[in-house]
Short mmCIF file of N, CA and C in Angstrom, two decimals:
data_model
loop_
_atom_site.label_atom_id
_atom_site.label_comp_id
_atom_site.label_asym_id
_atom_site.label_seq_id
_atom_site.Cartn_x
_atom_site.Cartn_y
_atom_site.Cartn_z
N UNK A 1 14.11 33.83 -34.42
CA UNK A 1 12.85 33.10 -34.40
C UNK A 1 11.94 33.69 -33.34
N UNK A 2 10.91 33.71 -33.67
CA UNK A 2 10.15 34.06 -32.86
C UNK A 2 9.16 32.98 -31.93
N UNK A 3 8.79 33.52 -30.74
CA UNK A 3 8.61 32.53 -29.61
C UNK A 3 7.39 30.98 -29.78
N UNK A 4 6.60 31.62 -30.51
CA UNK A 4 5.63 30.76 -31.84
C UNK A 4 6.30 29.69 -32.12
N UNK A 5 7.19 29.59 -33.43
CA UNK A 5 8.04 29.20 -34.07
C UNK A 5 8.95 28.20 -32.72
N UNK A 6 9.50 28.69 -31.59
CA UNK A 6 9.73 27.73 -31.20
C UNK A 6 9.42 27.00 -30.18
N UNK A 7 7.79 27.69 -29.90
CA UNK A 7 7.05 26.38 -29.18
C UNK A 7 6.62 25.44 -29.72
N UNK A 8 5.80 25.83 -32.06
CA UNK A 8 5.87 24.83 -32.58
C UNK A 8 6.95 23.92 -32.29
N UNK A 9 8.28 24.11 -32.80
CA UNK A 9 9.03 23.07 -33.30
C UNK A 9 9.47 22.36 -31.85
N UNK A 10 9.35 22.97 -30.67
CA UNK A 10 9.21 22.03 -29.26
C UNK A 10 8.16 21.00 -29.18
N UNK A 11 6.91 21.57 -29.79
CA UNK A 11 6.18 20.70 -29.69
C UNK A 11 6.19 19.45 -30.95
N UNK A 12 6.57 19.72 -31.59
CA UNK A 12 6.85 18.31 -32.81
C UNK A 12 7.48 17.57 -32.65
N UNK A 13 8.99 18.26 -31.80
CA UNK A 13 10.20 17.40 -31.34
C UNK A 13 9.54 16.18 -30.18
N UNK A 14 8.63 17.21 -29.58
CA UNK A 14 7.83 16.60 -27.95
C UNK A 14 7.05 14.94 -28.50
N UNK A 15 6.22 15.37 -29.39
CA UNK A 15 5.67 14.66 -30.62
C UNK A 15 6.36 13.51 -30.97
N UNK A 16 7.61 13.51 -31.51
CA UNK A 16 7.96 12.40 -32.27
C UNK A 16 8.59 12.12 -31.20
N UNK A 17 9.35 12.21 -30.69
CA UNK A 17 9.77 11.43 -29.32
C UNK A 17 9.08 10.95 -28.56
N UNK A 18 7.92 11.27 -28.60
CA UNK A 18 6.71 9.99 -28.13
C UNK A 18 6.61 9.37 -28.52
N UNK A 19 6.02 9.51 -30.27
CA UNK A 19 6.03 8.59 -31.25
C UNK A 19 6.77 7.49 -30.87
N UNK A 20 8.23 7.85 -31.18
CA UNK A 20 9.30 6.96 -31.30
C UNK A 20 9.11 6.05 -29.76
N UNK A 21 8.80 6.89 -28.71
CA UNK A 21 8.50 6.06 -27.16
C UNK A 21 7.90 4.91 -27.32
N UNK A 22 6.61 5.61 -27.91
CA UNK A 22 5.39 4.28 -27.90
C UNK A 22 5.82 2.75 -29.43
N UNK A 23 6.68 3.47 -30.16
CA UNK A 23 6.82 2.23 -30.71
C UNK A 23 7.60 1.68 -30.09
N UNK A 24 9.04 2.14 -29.42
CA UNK A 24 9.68 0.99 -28.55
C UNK A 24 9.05 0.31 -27.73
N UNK A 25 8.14 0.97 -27.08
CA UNK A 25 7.39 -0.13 -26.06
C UNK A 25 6.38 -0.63 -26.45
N UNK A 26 5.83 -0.89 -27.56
CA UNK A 26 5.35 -1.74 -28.41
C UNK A 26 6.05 -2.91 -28.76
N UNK A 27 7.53 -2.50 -29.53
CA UNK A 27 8.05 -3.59 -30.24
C UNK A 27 8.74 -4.54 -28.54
N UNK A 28 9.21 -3.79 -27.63
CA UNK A 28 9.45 -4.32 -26.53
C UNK A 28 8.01 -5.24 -25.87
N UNK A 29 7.66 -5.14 -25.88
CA UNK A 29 6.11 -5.54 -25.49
C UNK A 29 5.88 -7.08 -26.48
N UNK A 30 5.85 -6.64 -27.56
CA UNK A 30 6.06 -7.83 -28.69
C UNK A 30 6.95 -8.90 -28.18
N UNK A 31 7.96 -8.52 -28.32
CA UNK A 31 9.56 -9.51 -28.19
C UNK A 31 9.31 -9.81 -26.46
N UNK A 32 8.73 -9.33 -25.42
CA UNK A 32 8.38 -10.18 -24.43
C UNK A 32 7.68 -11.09 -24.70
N UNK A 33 6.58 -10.75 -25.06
CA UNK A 33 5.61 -11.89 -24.99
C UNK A 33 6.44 -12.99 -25.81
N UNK A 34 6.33 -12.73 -26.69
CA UNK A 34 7.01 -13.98 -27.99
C UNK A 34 8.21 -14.54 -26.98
N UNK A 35 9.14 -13.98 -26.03
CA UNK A 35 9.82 -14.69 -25.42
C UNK A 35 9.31 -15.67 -24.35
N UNK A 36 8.21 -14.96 -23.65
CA UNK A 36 7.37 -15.41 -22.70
C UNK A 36 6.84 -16.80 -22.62
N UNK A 37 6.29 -16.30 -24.27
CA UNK A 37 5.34 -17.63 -24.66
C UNK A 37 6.54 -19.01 -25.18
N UNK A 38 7.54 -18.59 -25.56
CA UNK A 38 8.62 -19.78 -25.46
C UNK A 38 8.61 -21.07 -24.84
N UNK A 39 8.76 -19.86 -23.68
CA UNK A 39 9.27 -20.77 -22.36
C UNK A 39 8.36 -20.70 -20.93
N UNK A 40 6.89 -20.69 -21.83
CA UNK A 40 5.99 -20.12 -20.75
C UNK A 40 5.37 -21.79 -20.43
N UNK A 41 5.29 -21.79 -19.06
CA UNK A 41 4.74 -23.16 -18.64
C UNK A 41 3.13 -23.06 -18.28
N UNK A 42 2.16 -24.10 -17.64
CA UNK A 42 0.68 -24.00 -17.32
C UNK A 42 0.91 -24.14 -15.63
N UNK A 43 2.27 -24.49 -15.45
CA UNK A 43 2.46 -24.59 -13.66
C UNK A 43 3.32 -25.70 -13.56
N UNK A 44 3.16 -26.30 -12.78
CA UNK A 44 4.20 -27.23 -11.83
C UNK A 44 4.11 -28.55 -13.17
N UNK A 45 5.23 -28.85 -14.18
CA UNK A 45 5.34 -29.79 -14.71
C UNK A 45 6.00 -31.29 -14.43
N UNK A 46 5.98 -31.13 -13.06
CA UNK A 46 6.80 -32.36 -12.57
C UNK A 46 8.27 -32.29 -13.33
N UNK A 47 8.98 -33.31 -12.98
CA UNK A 47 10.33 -33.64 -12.98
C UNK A 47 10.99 -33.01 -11.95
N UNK A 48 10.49 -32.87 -10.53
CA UNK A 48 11.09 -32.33 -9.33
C UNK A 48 10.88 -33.28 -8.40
N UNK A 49 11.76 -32.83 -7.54
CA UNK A 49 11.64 -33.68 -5.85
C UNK A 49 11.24 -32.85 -5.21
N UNK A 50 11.36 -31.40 -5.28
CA UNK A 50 10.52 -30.53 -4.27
C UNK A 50 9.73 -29.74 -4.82
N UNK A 51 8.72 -29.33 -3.67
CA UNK A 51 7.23 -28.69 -4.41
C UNK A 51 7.14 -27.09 -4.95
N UNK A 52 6.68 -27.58 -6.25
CA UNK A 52 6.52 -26.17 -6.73
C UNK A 52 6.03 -24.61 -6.14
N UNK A 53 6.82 -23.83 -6.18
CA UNK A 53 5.97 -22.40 -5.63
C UNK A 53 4.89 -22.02 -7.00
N UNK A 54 5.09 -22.31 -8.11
CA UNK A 54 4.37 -21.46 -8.84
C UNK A 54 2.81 -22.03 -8.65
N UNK A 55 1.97 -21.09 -9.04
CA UNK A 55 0.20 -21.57 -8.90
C UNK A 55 0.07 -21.46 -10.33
N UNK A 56 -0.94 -22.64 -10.13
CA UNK A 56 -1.65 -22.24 -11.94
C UNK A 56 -3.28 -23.16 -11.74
N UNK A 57 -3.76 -22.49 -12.62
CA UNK A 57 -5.17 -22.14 -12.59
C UNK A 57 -5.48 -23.97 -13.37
N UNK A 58 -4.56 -24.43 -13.72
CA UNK A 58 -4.87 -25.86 -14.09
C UNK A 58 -4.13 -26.91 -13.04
N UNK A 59 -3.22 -26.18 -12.90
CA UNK A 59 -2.40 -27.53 -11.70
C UNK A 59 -2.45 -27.07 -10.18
N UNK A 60 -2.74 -27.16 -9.48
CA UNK A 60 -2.63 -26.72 -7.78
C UNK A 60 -1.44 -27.04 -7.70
N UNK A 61 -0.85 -26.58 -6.86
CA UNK A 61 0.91 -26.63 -6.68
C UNK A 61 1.29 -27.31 -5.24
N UNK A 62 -0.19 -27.62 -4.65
CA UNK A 62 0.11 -28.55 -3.39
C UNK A 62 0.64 -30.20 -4.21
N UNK A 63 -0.39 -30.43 -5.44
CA UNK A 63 0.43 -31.61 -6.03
C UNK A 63 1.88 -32.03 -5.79
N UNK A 64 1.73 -33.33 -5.44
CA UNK A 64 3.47 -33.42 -5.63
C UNK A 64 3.96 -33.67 -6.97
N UNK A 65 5.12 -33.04 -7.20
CA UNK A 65 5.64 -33.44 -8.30
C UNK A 65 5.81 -34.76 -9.06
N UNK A 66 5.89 -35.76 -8.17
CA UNK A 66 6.41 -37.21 -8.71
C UNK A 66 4.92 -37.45 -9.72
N UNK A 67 3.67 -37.15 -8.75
CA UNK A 67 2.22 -37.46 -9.34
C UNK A 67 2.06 -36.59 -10.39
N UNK A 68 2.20 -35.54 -10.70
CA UNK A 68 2.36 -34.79 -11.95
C UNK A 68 2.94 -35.58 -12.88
N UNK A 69 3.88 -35.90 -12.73
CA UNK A 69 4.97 -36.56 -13.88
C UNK A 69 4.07 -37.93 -14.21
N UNK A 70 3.62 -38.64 -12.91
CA UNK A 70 2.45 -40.07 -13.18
C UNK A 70 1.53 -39.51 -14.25
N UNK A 71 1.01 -38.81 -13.66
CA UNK A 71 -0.23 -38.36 -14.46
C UNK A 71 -0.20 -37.98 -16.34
N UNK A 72 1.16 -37.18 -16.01
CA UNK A 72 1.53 -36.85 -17.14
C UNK A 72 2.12 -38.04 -18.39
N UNK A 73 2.87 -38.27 -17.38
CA UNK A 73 3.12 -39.80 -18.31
C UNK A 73 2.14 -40.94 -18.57
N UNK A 74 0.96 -40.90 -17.83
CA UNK A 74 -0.05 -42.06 -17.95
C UNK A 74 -1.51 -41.57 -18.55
N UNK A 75 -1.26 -40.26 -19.20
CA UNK A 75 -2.41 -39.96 -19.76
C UNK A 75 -2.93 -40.47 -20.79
N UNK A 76 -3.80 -40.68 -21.34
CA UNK A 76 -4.07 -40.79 -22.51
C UNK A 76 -3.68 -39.96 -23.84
N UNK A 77 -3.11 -40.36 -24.98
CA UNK A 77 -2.37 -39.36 -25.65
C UNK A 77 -3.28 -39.07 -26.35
N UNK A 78 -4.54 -39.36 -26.61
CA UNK A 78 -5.25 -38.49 -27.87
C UNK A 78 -6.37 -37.34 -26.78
N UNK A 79 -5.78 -37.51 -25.78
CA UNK A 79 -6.81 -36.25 -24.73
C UNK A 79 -5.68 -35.06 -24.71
N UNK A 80 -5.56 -33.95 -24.23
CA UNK A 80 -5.33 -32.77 -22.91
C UNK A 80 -5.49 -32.62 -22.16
N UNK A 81 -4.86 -32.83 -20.85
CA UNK A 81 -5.13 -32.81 -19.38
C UNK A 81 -6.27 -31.15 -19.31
N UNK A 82 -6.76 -30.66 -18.91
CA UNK A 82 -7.02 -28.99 -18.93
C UNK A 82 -6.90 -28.58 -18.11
N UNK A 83 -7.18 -29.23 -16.35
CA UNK A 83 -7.53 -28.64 -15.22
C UNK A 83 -7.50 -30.20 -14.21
N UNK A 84 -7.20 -29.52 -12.90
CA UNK A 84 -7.12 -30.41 -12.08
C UNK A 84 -7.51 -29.68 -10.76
N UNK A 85 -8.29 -30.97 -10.28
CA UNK A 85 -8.95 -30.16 -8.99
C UNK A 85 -8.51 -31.02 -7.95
N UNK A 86 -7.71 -30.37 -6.58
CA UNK A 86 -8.13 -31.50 -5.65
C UNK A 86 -9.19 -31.91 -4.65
N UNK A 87 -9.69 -33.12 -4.55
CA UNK A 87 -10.94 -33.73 -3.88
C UNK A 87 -10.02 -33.72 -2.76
N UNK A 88 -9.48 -34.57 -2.77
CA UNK A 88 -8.69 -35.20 -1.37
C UNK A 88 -7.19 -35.41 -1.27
N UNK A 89 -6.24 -35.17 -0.75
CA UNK A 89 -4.83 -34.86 -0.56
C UNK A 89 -4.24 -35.62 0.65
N UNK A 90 -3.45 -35.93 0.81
CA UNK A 90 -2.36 -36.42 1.82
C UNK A 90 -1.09 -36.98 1.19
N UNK A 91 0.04 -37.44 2.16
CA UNK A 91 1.32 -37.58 1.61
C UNK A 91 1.06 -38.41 0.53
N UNK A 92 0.11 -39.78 1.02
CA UNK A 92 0.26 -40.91 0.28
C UNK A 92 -0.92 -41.03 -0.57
N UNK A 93 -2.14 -40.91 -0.32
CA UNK A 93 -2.94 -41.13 -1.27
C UNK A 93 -4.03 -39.52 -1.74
N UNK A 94 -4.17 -39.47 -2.74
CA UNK A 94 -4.70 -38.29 -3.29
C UNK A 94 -5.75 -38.55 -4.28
N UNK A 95 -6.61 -37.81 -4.07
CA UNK A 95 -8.24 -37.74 -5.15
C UNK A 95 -8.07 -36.40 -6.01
N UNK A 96 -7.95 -36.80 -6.97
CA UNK A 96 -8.21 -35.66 -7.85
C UNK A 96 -9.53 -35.96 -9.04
N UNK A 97 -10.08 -34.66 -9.39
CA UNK A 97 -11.13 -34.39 -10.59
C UNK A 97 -10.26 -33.83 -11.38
N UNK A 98 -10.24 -34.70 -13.01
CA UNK A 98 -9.23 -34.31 -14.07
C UNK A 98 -9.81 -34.68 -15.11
N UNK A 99 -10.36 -32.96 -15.72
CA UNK A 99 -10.52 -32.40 -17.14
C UNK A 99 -9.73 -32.48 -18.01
N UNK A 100 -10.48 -33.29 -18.92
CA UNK A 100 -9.72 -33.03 -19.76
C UNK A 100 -10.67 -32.93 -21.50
N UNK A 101 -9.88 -32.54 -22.47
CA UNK A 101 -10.30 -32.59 -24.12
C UNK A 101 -9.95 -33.16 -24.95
N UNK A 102 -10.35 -33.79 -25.95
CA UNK A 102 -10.12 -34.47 -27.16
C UNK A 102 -10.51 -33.79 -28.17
N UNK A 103 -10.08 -33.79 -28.98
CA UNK A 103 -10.59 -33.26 -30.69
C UNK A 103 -11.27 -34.50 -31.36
N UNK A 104 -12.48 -34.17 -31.77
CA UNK A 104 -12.59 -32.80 -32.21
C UNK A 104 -13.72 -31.96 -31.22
N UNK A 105 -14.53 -32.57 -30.64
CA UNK A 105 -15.29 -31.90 -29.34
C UNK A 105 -15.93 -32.86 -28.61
N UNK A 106 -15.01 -33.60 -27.59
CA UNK A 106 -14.63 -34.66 -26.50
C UNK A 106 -13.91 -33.39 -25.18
N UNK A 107 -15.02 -33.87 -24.46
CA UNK A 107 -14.54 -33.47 -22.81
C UNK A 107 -15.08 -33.90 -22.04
N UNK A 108 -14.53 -33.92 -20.72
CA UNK A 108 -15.22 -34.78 -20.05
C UNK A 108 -14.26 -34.02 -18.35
N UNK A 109 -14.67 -34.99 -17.32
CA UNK A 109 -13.93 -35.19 -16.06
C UNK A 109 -14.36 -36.25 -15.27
N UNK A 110 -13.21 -36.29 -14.73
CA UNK A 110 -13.45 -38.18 -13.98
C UNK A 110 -12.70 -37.67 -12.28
N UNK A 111 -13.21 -38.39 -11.79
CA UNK A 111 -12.98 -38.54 -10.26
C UNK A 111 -11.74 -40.02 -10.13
N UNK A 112 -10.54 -39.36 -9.55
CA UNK A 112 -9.36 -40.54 -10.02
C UNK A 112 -8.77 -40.47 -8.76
N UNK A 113 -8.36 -41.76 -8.17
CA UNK A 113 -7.34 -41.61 -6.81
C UNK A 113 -6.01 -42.63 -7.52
N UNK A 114 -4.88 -41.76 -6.42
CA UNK A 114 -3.51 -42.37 -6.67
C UNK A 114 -2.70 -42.72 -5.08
N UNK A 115 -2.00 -43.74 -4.84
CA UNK A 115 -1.70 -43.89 -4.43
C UNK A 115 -0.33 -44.45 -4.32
N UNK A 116 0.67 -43.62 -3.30
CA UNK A 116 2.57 -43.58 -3.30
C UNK A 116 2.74 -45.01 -2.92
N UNK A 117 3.61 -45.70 -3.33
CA UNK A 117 4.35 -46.40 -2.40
C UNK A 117 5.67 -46.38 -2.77
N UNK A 118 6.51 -45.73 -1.79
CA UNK A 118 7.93 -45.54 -1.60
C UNK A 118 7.67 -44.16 -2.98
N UNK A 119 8.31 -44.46 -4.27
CA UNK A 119 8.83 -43.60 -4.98
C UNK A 119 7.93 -43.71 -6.17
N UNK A 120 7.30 -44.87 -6.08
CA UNK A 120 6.10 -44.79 -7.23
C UNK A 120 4.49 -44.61 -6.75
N UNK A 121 3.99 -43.95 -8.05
CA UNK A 121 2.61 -44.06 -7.77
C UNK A 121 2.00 -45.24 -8.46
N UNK A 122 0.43 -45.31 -8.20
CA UNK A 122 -0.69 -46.08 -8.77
C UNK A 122 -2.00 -45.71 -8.63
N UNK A 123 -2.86 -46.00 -9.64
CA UNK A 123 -3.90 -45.36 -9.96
C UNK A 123 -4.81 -46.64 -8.81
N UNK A 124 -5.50 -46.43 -8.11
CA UNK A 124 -6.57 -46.97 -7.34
C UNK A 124 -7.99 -46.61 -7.52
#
């Protein structure tokens, strides 16, 4: 063979073994996400006693958990929480601004305080 001949066929081999590269990390790429999105959370979902490290762009992670779970459990079920802001924070009583949506085009935000005593909250 001559030297032609086998820089072509180096280069085809070079070729499809890319090919073949970029679809694995495609189909790998795929099957993350789809795993991702499984078991992918919006941030700190309550059901903890200690405070979340993760951040999310809807829940602040200074929240305590117990009030997450209040909140969550005392929402209104035909809304979506979307976003939560905090106004005001401390152990026991906390101000939050909480967005939220309804279908079919209902949104809104309200200015809401809660307040601990011992292991439960209440809306004040």
């Amino acid at each position: 063979m001559n030297i032609l001949k086998i820089h072509q066929l180096h280069t085809l081999h070079t070729l499809h073994t890319l090919k073949n590269l970029a679809f694995g990390l495609v189909a790998l790429t795929v099957v993350g996400c789809a795993q991702i999105e499984q078991g992918a959370a919006q941030g700190p979902t309550g059901r903890s006693i200690t405070p979340s490290t993760r951040e999310s762009y809807l829940i602040p992670p200074e929240i305590p958990p117990t009030l997450i779970d209040y909140l969550l459990e005392n929402k209104n079920p035909e809304s979506e929480i979307v976003a939560i802001q905090v106004e005001r924070g401390s152990e026991n009583l906390w101000t939050l601004r909480i967005s939220s949506e309804a279908p079919p085009n209902r949104s809104g935000s309200e200015l809401r305080s809660f307040l601990r005593s011992g292991d439960t909250w209440s809306e004040v």
